[in-house]
GROMACS .gro file of C-alpha atoms in nm:
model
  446
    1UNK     CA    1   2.098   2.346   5.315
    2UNK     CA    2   2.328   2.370   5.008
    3UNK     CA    3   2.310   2.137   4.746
    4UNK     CA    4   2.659   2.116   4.498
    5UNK     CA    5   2.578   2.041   4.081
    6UNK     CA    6   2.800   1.688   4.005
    7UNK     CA    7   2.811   1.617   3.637
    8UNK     CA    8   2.703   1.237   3.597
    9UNK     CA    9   2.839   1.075   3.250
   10UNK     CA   10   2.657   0.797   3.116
   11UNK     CA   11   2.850   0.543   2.943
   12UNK     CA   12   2.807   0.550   2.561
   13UNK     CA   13   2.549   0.302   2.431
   14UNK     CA   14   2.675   0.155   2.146
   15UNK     CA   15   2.435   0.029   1.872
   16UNK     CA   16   2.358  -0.286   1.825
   17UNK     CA   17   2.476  -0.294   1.460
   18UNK     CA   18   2.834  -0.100   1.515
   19UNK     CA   19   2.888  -0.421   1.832
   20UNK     CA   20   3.175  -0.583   1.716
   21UNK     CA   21   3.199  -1.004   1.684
   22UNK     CA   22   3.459  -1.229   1.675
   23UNK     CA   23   3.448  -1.498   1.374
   24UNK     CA   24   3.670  -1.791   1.240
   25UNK     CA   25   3.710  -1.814   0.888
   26UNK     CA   26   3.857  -2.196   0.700
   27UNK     CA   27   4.005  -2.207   0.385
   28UNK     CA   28   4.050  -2.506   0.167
   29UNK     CA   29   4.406  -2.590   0.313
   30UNK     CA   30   4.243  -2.548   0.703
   31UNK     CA   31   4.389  -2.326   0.786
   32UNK     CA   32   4.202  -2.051   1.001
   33UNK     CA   33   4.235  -1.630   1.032
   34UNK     CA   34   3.997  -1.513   1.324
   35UNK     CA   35   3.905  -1.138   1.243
   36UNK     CA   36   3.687  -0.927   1.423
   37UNK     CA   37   3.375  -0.784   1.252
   38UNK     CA   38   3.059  -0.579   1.309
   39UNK     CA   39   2.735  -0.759   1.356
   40UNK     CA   40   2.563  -0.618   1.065
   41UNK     CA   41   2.839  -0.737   0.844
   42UNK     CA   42   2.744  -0.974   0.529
   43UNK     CA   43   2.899  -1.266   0.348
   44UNK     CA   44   3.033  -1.027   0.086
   45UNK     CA   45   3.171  -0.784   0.312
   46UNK     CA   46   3.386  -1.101   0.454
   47UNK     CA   47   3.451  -1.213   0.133
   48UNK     CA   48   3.600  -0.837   0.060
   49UNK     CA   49   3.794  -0.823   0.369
   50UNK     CA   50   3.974  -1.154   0.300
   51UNK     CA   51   4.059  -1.107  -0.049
   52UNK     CA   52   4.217  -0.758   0.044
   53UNK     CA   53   4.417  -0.906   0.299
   54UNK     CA   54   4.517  -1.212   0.102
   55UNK     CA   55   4.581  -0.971  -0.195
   56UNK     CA   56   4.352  -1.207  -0.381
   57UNK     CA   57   4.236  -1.047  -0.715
   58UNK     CA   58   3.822  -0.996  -0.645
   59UNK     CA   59   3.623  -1.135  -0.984
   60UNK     CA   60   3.344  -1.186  -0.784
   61UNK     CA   61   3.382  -1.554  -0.725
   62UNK     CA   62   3.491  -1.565  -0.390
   63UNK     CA   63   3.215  -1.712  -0.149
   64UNK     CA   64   3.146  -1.768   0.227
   65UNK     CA   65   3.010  -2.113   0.281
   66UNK     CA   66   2.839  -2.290   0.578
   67UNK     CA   67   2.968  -2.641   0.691
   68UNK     CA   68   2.799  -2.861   0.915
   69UNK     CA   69   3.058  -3.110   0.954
   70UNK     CA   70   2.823  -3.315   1.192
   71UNK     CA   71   2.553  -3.290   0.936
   72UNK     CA   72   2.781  -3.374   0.614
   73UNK     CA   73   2.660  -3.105   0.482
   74UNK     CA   74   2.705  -2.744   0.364
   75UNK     CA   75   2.579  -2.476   0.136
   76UNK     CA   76   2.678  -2.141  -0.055
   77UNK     CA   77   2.599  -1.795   0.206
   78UNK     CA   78   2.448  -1.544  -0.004
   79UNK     CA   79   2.607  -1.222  -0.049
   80UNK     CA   80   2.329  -1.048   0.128
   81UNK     CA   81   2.318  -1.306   0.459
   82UNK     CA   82   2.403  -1.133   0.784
   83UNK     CA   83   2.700  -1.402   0.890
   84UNK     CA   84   2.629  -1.377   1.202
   85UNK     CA   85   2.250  -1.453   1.172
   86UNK     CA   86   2.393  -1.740   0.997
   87UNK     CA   87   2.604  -1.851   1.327
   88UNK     CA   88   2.353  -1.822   1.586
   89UNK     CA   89   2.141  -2.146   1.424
   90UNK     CA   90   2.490  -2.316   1.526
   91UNK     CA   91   2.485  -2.547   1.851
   92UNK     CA   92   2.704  -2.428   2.106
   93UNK     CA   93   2.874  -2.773   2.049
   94UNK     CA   94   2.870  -2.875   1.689
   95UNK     CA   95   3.189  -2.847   1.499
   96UNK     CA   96   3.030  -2.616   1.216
   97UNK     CA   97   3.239  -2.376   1.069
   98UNK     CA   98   3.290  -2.084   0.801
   99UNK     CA   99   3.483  -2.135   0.452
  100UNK     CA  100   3.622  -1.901   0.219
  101UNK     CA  101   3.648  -2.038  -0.122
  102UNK     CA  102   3.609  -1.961  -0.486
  103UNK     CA  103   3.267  -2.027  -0.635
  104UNK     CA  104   3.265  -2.001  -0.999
  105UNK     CA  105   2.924  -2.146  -1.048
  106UNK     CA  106   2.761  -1.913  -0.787
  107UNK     CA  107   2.598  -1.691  -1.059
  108UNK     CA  108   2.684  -1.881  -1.375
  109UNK     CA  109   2.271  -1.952  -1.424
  110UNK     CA  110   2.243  -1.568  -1.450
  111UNK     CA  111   2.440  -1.614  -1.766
  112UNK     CA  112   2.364  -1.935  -1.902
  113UNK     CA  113   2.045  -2.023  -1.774
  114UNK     CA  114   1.940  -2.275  -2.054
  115UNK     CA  115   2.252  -2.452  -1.890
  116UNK     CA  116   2.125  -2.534  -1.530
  117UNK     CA  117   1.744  -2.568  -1.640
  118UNK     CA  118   1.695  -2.838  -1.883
  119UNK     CA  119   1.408  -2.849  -2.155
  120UNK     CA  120   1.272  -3.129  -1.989
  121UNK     CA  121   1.251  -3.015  -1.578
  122UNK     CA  122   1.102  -2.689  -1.638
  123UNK     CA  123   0.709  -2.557  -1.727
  124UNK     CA  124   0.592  -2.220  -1.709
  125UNK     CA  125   0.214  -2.131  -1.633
  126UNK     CA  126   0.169  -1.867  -1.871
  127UNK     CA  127   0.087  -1.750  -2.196
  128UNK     CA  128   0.429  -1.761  -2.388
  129UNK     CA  129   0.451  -2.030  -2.613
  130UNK     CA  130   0.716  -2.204  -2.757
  131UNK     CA  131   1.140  -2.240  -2.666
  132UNK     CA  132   1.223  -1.975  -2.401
  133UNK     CA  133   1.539  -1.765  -2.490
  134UNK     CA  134   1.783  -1.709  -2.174
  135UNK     CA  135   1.601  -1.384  -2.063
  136UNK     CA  136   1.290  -1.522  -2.068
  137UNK     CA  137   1.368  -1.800  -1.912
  138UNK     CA  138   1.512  -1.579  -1.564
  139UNK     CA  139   1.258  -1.358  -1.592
  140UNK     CA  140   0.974  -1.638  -1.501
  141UNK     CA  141   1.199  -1.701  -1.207
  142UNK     CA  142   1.205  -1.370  -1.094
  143UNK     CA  143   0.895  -1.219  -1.175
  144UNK     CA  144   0.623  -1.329  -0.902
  145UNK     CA  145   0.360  -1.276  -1.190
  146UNK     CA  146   0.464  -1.631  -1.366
  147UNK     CA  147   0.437  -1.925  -1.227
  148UNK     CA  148   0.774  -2.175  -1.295
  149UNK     CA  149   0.788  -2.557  -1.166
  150UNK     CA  150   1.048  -2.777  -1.148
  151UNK     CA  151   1.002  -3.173  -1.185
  152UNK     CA  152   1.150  -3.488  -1.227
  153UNK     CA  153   1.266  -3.791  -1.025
  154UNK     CA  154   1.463  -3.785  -0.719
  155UNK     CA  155   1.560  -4.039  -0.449
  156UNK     CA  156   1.416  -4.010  -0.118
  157UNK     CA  157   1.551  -4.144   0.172
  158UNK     CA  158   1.254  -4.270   0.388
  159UNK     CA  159   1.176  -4.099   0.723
  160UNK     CA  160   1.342  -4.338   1.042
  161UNK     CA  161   1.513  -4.628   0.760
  162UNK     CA  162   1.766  -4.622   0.606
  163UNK     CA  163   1.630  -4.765   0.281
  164UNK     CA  164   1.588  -4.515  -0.062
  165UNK     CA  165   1.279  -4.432  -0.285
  166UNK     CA  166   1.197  -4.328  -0.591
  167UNK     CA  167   0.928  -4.038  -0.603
  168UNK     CA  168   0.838  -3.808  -0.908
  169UNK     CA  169   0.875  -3.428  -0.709
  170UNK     CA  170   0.735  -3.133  -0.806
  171UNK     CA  171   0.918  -2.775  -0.710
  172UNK     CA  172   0.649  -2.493  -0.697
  173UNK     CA  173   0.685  -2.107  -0.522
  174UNK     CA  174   0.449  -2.268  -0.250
  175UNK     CA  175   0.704  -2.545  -0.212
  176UNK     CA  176   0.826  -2.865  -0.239
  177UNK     CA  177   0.603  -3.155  -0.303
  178UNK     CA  178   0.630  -3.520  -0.468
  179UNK     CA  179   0.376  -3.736  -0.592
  180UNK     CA  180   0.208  -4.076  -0.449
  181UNK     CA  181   0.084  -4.178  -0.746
  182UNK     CA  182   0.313  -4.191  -1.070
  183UNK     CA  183   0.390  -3.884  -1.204
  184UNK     CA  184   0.012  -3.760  -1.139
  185UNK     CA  185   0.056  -3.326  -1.033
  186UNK     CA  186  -0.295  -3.370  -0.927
  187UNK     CA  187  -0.359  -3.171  -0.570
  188UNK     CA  188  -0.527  -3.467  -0.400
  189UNK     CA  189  -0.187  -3.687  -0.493
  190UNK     CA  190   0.069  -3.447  -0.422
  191UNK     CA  191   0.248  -3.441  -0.061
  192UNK     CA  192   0.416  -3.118   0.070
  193UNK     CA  193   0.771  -3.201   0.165
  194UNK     CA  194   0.896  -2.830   0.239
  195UNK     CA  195   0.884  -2.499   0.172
  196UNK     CA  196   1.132  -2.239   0.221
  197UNK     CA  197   1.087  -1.922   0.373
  198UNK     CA  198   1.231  -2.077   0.679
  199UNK     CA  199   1.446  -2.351   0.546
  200UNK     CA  200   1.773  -2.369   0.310
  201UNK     CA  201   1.911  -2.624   0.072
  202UNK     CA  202   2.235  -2.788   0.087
  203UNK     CA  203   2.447  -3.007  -0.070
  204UNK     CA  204   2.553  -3.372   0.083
  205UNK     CA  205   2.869  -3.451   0.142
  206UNK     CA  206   2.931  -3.803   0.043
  207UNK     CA  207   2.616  -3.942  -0.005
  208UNK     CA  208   2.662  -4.268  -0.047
  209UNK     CA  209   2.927  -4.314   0.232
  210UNK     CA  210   2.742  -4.127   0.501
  211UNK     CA  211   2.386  -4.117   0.396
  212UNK     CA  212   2.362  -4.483   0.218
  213UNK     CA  213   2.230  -4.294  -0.107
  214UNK     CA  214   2.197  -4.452  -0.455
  215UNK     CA  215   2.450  -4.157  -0.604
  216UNK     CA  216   2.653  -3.878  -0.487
  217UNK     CA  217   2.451  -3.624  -0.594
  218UNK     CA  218   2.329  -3.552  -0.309
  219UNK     CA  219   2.089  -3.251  -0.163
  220UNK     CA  220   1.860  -3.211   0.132
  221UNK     CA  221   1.639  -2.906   0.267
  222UNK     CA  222   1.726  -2.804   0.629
  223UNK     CA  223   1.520  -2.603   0.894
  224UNK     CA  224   1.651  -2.283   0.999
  225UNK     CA  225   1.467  -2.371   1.375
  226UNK     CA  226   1.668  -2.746   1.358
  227UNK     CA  227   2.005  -2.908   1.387
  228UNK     CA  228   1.868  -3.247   1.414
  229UNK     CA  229   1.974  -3.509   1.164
  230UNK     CA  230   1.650  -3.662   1.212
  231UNK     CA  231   1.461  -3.343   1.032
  232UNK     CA  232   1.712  -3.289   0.736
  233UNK     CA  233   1.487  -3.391   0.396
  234UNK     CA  234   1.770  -3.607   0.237
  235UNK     CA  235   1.765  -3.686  -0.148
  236UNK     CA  236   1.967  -3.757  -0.438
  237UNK     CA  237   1.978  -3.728  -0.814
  238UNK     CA  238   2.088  -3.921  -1.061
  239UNK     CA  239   2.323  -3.692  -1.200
  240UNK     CA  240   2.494  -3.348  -1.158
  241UNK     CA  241   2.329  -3.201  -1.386
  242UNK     CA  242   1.992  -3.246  -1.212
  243UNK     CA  243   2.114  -3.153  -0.894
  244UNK     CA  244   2.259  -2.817  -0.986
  245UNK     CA  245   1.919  -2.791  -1.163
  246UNK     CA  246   1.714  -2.836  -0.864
  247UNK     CA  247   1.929  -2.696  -0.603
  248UNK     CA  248   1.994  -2.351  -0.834
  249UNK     CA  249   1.599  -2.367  -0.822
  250UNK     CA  250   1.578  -2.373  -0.480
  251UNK     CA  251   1.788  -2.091  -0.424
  252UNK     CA  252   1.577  -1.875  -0.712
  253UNK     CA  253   1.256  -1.948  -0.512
  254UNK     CA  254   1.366  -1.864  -0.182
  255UNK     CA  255   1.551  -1.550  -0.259
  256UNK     CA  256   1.420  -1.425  -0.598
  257UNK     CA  257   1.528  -1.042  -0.732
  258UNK     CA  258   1.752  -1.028  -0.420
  259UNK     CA  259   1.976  -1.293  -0.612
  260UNK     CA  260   2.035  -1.090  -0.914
  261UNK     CA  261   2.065  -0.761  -0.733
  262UNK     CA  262   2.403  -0.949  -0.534
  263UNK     CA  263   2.484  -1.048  -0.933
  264UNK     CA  264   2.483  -0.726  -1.081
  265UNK     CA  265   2.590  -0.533  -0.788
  266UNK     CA  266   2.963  -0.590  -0.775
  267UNK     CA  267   2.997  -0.512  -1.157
  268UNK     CA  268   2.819  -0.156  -1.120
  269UNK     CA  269   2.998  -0.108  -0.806
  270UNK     CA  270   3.338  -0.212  -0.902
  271UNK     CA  271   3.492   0.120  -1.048
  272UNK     CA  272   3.346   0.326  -0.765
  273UNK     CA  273   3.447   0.050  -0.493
  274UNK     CA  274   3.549   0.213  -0.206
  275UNK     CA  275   3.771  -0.161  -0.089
  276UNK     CA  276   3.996  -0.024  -0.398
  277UNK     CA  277   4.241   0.288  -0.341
  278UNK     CA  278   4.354   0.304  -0.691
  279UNK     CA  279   4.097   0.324  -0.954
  280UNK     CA  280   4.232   0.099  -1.202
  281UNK     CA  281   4.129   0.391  -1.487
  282UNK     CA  282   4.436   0.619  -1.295
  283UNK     CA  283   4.700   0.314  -1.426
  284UNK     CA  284   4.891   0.390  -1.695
  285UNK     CA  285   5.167   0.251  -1.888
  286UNK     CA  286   5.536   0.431  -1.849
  287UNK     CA  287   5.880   0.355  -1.977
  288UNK     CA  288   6.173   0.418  -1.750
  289UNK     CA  289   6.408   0.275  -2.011
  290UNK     CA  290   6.590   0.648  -2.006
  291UNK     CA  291   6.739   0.895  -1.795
  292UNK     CA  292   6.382   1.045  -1.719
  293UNK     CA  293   6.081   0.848  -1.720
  294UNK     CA  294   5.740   0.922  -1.984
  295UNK     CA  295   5.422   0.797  -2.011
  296UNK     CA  296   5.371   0.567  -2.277
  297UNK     CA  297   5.063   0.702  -2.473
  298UNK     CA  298   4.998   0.502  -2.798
  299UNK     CA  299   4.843   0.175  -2.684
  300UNK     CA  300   5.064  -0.022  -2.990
  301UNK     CA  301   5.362   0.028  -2.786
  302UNK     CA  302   5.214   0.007  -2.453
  303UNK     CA  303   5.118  -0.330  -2.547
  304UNK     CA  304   5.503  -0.389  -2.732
  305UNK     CA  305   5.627  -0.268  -2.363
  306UNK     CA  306   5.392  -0.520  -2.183
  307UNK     CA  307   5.452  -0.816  -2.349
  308UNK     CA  308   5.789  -0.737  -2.345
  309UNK     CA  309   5.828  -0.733  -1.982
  310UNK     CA  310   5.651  -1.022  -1.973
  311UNK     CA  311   5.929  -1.219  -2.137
  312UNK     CA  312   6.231  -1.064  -1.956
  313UNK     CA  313   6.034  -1.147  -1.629
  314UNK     CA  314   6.034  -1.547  -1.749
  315UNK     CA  315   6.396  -1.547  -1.840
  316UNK     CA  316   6.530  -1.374  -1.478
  317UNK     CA  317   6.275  -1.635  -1.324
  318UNK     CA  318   6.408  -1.945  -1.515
  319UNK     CA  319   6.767  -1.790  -1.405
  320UNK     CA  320   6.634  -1.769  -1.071
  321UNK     CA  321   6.460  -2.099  -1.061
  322UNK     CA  322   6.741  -2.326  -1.196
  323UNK     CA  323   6.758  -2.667  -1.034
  324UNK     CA  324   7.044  -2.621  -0.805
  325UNK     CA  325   6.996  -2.223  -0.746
  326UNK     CA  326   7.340  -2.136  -0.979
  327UNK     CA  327   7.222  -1.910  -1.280
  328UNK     CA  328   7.130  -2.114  -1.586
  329UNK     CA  329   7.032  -2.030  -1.952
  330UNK     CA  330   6.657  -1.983  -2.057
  331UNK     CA  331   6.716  -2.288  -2.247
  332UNK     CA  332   6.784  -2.500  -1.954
  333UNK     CA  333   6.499  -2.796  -1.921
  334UNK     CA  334   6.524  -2.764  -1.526
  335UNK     CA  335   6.452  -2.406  -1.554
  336UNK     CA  336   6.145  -2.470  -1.767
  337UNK     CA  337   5.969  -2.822  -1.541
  338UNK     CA  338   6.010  -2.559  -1.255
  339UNK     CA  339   5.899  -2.203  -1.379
  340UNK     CA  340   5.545  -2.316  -1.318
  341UNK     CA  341   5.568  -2.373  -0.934
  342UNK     CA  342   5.471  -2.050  -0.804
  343UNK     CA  343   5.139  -2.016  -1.019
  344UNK     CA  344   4.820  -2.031  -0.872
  345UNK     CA  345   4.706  -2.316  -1.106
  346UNK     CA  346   4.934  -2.566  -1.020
  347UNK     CA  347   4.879  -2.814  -0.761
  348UNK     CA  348   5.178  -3.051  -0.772
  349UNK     CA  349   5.081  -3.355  -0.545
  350UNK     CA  350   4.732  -3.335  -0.634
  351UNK     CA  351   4.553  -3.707  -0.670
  352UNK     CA  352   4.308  -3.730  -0.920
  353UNK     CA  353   4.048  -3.782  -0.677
  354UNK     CA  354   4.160  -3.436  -0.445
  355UNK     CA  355   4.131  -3.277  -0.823
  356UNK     CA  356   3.807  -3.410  -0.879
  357UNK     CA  357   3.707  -3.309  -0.524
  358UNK     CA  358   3.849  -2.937  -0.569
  359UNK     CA  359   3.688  -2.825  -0.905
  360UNK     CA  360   3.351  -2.945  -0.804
  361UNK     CA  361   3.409  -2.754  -0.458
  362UNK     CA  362   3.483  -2.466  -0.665
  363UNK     CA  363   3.240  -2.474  -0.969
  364UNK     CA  364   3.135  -2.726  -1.209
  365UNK     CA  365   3.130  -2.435  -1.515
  366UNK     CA  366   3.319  -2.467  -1.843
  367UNK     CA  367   3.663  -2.399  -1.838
  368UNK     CA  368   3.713  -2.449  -1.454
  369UNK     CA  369   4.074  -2.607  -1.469
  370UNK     CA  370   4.404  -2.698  -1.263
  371UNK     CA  371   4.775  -2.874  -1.345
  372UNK     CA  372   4.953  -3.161  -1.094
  373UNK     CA  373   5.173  -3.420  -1.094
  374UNK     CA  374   5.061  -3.760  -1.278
  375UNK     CA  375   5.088  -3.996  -0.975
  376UNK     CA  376   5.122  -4.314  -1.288
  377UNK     CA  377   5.395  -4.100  -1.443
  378UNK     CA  378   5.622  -3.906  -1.254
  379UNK     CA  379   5.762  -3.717  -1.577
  380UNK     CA  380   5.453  -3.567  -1.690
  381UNK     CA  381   5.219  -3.364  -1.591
  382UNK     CA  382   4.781  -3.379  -1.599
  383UNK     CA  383   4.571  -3.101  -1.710
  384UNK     CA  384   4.212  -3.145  -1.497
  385UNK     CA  385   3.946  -2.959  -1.675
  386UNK     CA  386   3.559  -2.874  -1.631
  387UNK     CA  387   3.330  -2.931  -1.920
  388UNK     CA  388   2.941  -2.986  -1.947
  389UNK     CA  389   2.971  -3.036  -1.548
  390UNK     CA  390   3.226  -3.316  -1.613
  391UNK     CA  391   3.562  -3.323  -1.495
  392UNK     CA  392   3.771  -3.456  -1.752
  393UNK     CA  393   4.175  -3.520  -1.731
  394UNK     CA  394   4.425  -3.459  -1.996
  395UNK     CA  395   4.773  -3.574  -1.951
  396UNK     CA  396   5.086  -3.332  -2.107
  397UNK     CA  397   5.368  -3.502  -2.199
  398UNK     CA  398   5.736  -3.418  -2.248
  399UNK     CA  399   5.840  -3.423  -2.593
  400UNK     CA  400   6.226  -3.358  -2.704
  401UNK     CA  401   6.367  -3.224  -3.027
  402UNK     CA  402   6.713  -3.161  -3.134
  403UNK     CA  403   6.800  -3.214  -2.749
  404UNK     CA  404   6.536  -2.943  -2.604
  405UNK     CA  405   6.206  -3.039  -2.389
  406UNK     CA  406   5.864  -2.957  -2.454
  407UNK     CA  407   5.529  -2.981  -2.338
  408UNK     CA  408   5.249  -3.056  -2.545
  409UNK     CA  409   4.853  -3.209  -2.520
  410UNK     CA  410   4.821  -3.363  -2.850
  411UNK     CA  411   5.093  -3.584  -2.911
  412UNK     CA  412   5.389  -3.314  -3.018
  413UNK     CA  413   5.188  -3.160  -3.301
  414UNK     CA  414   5.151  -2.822  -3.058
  415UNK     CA  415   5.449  -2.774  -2.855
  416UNK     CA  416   5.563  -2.547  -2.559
  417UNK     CA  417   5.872  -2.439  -2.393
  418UNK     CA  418   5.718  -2.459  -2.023
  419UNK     CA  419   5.394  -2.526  -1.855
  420UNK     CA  420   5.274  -2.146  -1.847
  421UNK     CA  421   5.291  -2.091  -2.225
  422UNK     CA  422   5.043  -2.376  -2.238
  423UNK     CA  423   4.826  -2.241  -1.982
  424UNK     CA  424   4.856  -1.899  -2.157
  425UNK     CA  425   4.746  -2.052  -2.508
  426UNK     CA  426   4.458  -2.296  -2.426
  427UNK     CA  427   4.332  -2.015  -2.239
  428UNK     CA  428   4.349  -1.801  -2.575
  429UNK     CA  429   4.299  -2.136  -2.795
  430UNK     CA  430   4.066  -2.443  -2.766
  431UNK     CA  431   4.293  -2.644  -2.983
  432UNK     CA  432   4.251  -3.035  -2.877
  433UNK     CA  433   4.012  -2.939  -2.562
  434UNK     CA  434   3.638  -2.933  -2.546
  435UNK     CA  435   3.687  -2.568  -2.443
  436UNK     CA  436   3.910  -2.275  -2.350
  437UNK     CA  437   4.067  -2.266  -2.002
  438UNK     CA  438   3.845  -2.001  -1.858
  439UNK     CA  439   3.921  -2.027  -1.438
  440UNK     CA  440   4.187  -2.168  -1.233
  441UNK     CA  441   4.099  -2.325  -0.896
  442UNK     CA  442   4.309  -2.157  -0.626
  443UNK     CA  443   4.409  -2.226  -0.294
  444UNK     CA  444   4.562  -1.988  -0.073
  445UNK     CA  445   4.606  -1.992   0.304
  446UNK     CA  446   4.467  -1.784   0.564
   0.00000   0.00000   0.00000
């Protein structure tokens, strides 16, 4: 009997984490990109792949956020989360959905920590005495060794009403408790609310309209394990300020070093990044001004060349941007109300409200700022700006000299041709503002 050798091949077994996933990514606009990823792949690595193909400049503010739409709620991924580990707590019917945004406040407690932690929410079991610096203050976060605790009032919305209490809570590494008796941190008073190894925190989205809460500060801790309305642990603060404090607290306890390792990691990273194909230390500056081009080595005239170019780019624009298309002089008013148009801090039709709306969406930090339309004036303009986690709005009027137009925020005593040399000095200059403009809030569209 003969027998004849037939080669077999297997099919190649692909591993689990190079299996490639489909995802749908919002931004603010809603409109959607659907991109095709691997199943290991994190919020950051998202974040990376839309900002290189939106040619978005990365400074490490972008973020991938979860909204439950059903819920009225959502909350910042971290940089570390497996997105996809993420998705699969999803119903196979709720109308949840991914969101790239900016998030300028996503670290800012790394830097200003004294900031998000008042004097008066935060003890520290240990043997420092006295007013913690900023380092010392992270550090008892971080460090499993210390003990930190977070406490205050919050409103608690009662389990099956829809009435609102007032309870004195108390955030420990073990948890999340509040108190049946006063303010009294005694064990045999203290009720454990959550704790959250296998639950996140969120922010509400309009409290008081959908929720019935006392303020709009709204926060509540979720279970990874349920999508039920009826387990979400809804409360409220009385301010912003104590929200940020006790959701930024939160997100310390449940994550810990990992946090600041996703902090620092794009800055040591960033000059060795492999998403970048120029290393931005191979730029230099050259002048093609002749018949053969040089490189321009004294920095002096580098920077002479630089601004230069600057300015001969606004006058072709203000040619280019004249009000019925015709070339125009750099002098002509129409030229300067429109120069501002394309930039990515101007919002034209913007209400006050959408304003408000869009720099607490993308970070209630200092110097978080945009420019619209006044809807009570249609001549001038408003400058919406982020200070001490209040938005605050500034209207720039038109002021005219010798027949010329210009711009200014405190009543003609500063004045400026156009829109972005006002920009470009209040970010250099405080002048009349509480502080510098330090971050636009951008939109851009999938």
């Amino acid at each position: 009997m003969n027998f004849q050798a037939r080669r077999v091949t297997l099919p190649a077994i692909t591993p689990l984490c190079l299996q490639k996933r489909v995802i749908k990514v919002y931004s603010e606009d809603n409109t959607s990109r659907a991109v095709e990823v691997p199943s290991d792949i994190t919020a950051r690595d998202v974040c990376q792949l839309f900002v290189l193909k939106n040619h978005c400049i990365d400074d490490h503010s972008w973020t991938l956020f979860e909204h439950l739409s059903h819920l009225g709620i959502e909350r910042t991924i971290e940089d570390h989360e497996l997105v996809l580990e993420v998705q699969s707590s999803w119903g196979m019917d709720s109308d949840s959905k991914l969101c790239f945004r900016k998030n300028y406040a996503k670290y800012e407690f790394f830097k200003k920590p004294l900031d998000f932690f008042p004097e008066n929410m935060v003890s520290v079991s240990s043997e420092a005495n006295g007013i913690m610096n900023h380092s010392q203050l992270i550090q008892t976060f971080l460090s499993s060794s210390t003990c930190p605790e977070i406490h205050g009032f919050l409103h608690a919305k009662e389990q099956g009403r829809k009435s609102w209490k007032k309870f004195y809570f108390v955030l420990r590494r073990s948890g999340l408790y509040f108190s049946n008796k006063g303010t009294s941190k005694e064990p045999r008073h203290l009720q454990f609310i959550a704790e959250f190894s296998d639950s996140d925190v969120y922010t509400l989205l309009s409290a008081k309209k959908l929720h019935g809460a006392p303020t709009d500060y709204g926060l509540c801790v979720k279970s990874n394990k349920s999508s039920s309305p009826r387990d979400l642990k809804l409360l409220c603060a009385d301010d912003e300020q104590t929200r940020t404090c006790w959701i930024t607290a939160m997100r310390l306890f449940k994550y810990g070093m990992q946090l600041y390792e996703n902090f620092i990691h794009p800055h040591q990273k960033q000059k060795s990044s492999p998403m970048r194909s120029i290393s931005e230390n191979s730029l230099v500056a050259m002048d093609f001004s002749g018949h053969r081009s040089r490189v321009i080595e004294n920095p002096s005239e580098a920077l002479s060349v630089a601004v230069e170019e600057g300015l001969s780019w606004r006058r072709k624009s203000c040619h280019r941007l004249s009000s019925h298309g015709s070339p125009s002089t750099s002098q002509n008013p129409m030229s300067n109300i429109v120069i501002h148009m394309a930039q990515p801090w101007f919002h034209s039709k913007l209400s006050r409200d959408e304003a408000h709306r869009l720099i607490t969406q993308q970070g209630l930090i200092d110097g978080v700022f945009l420019l619209r339309d006044s809807q009570s004036n249609p001549k001038t303009f408003v400058l919406s700006l982020c200070y001490a986690q209040r938005i605050k709005h500034f209207q720039i009027l038109p002021v005219e000299d010798e027949g010329e137009m210009f711009y200014s925020l405190d009543d003609g005593h500063t004045r400026f041709t156009d829109l972005i040399q006002l920009v470009e000095f209040y970010q250099l200059n405080r002048g009349v503002l509480p502080c510098k403009l330090k971050h636009h809030c951008a939109r851009i569209t999938l």
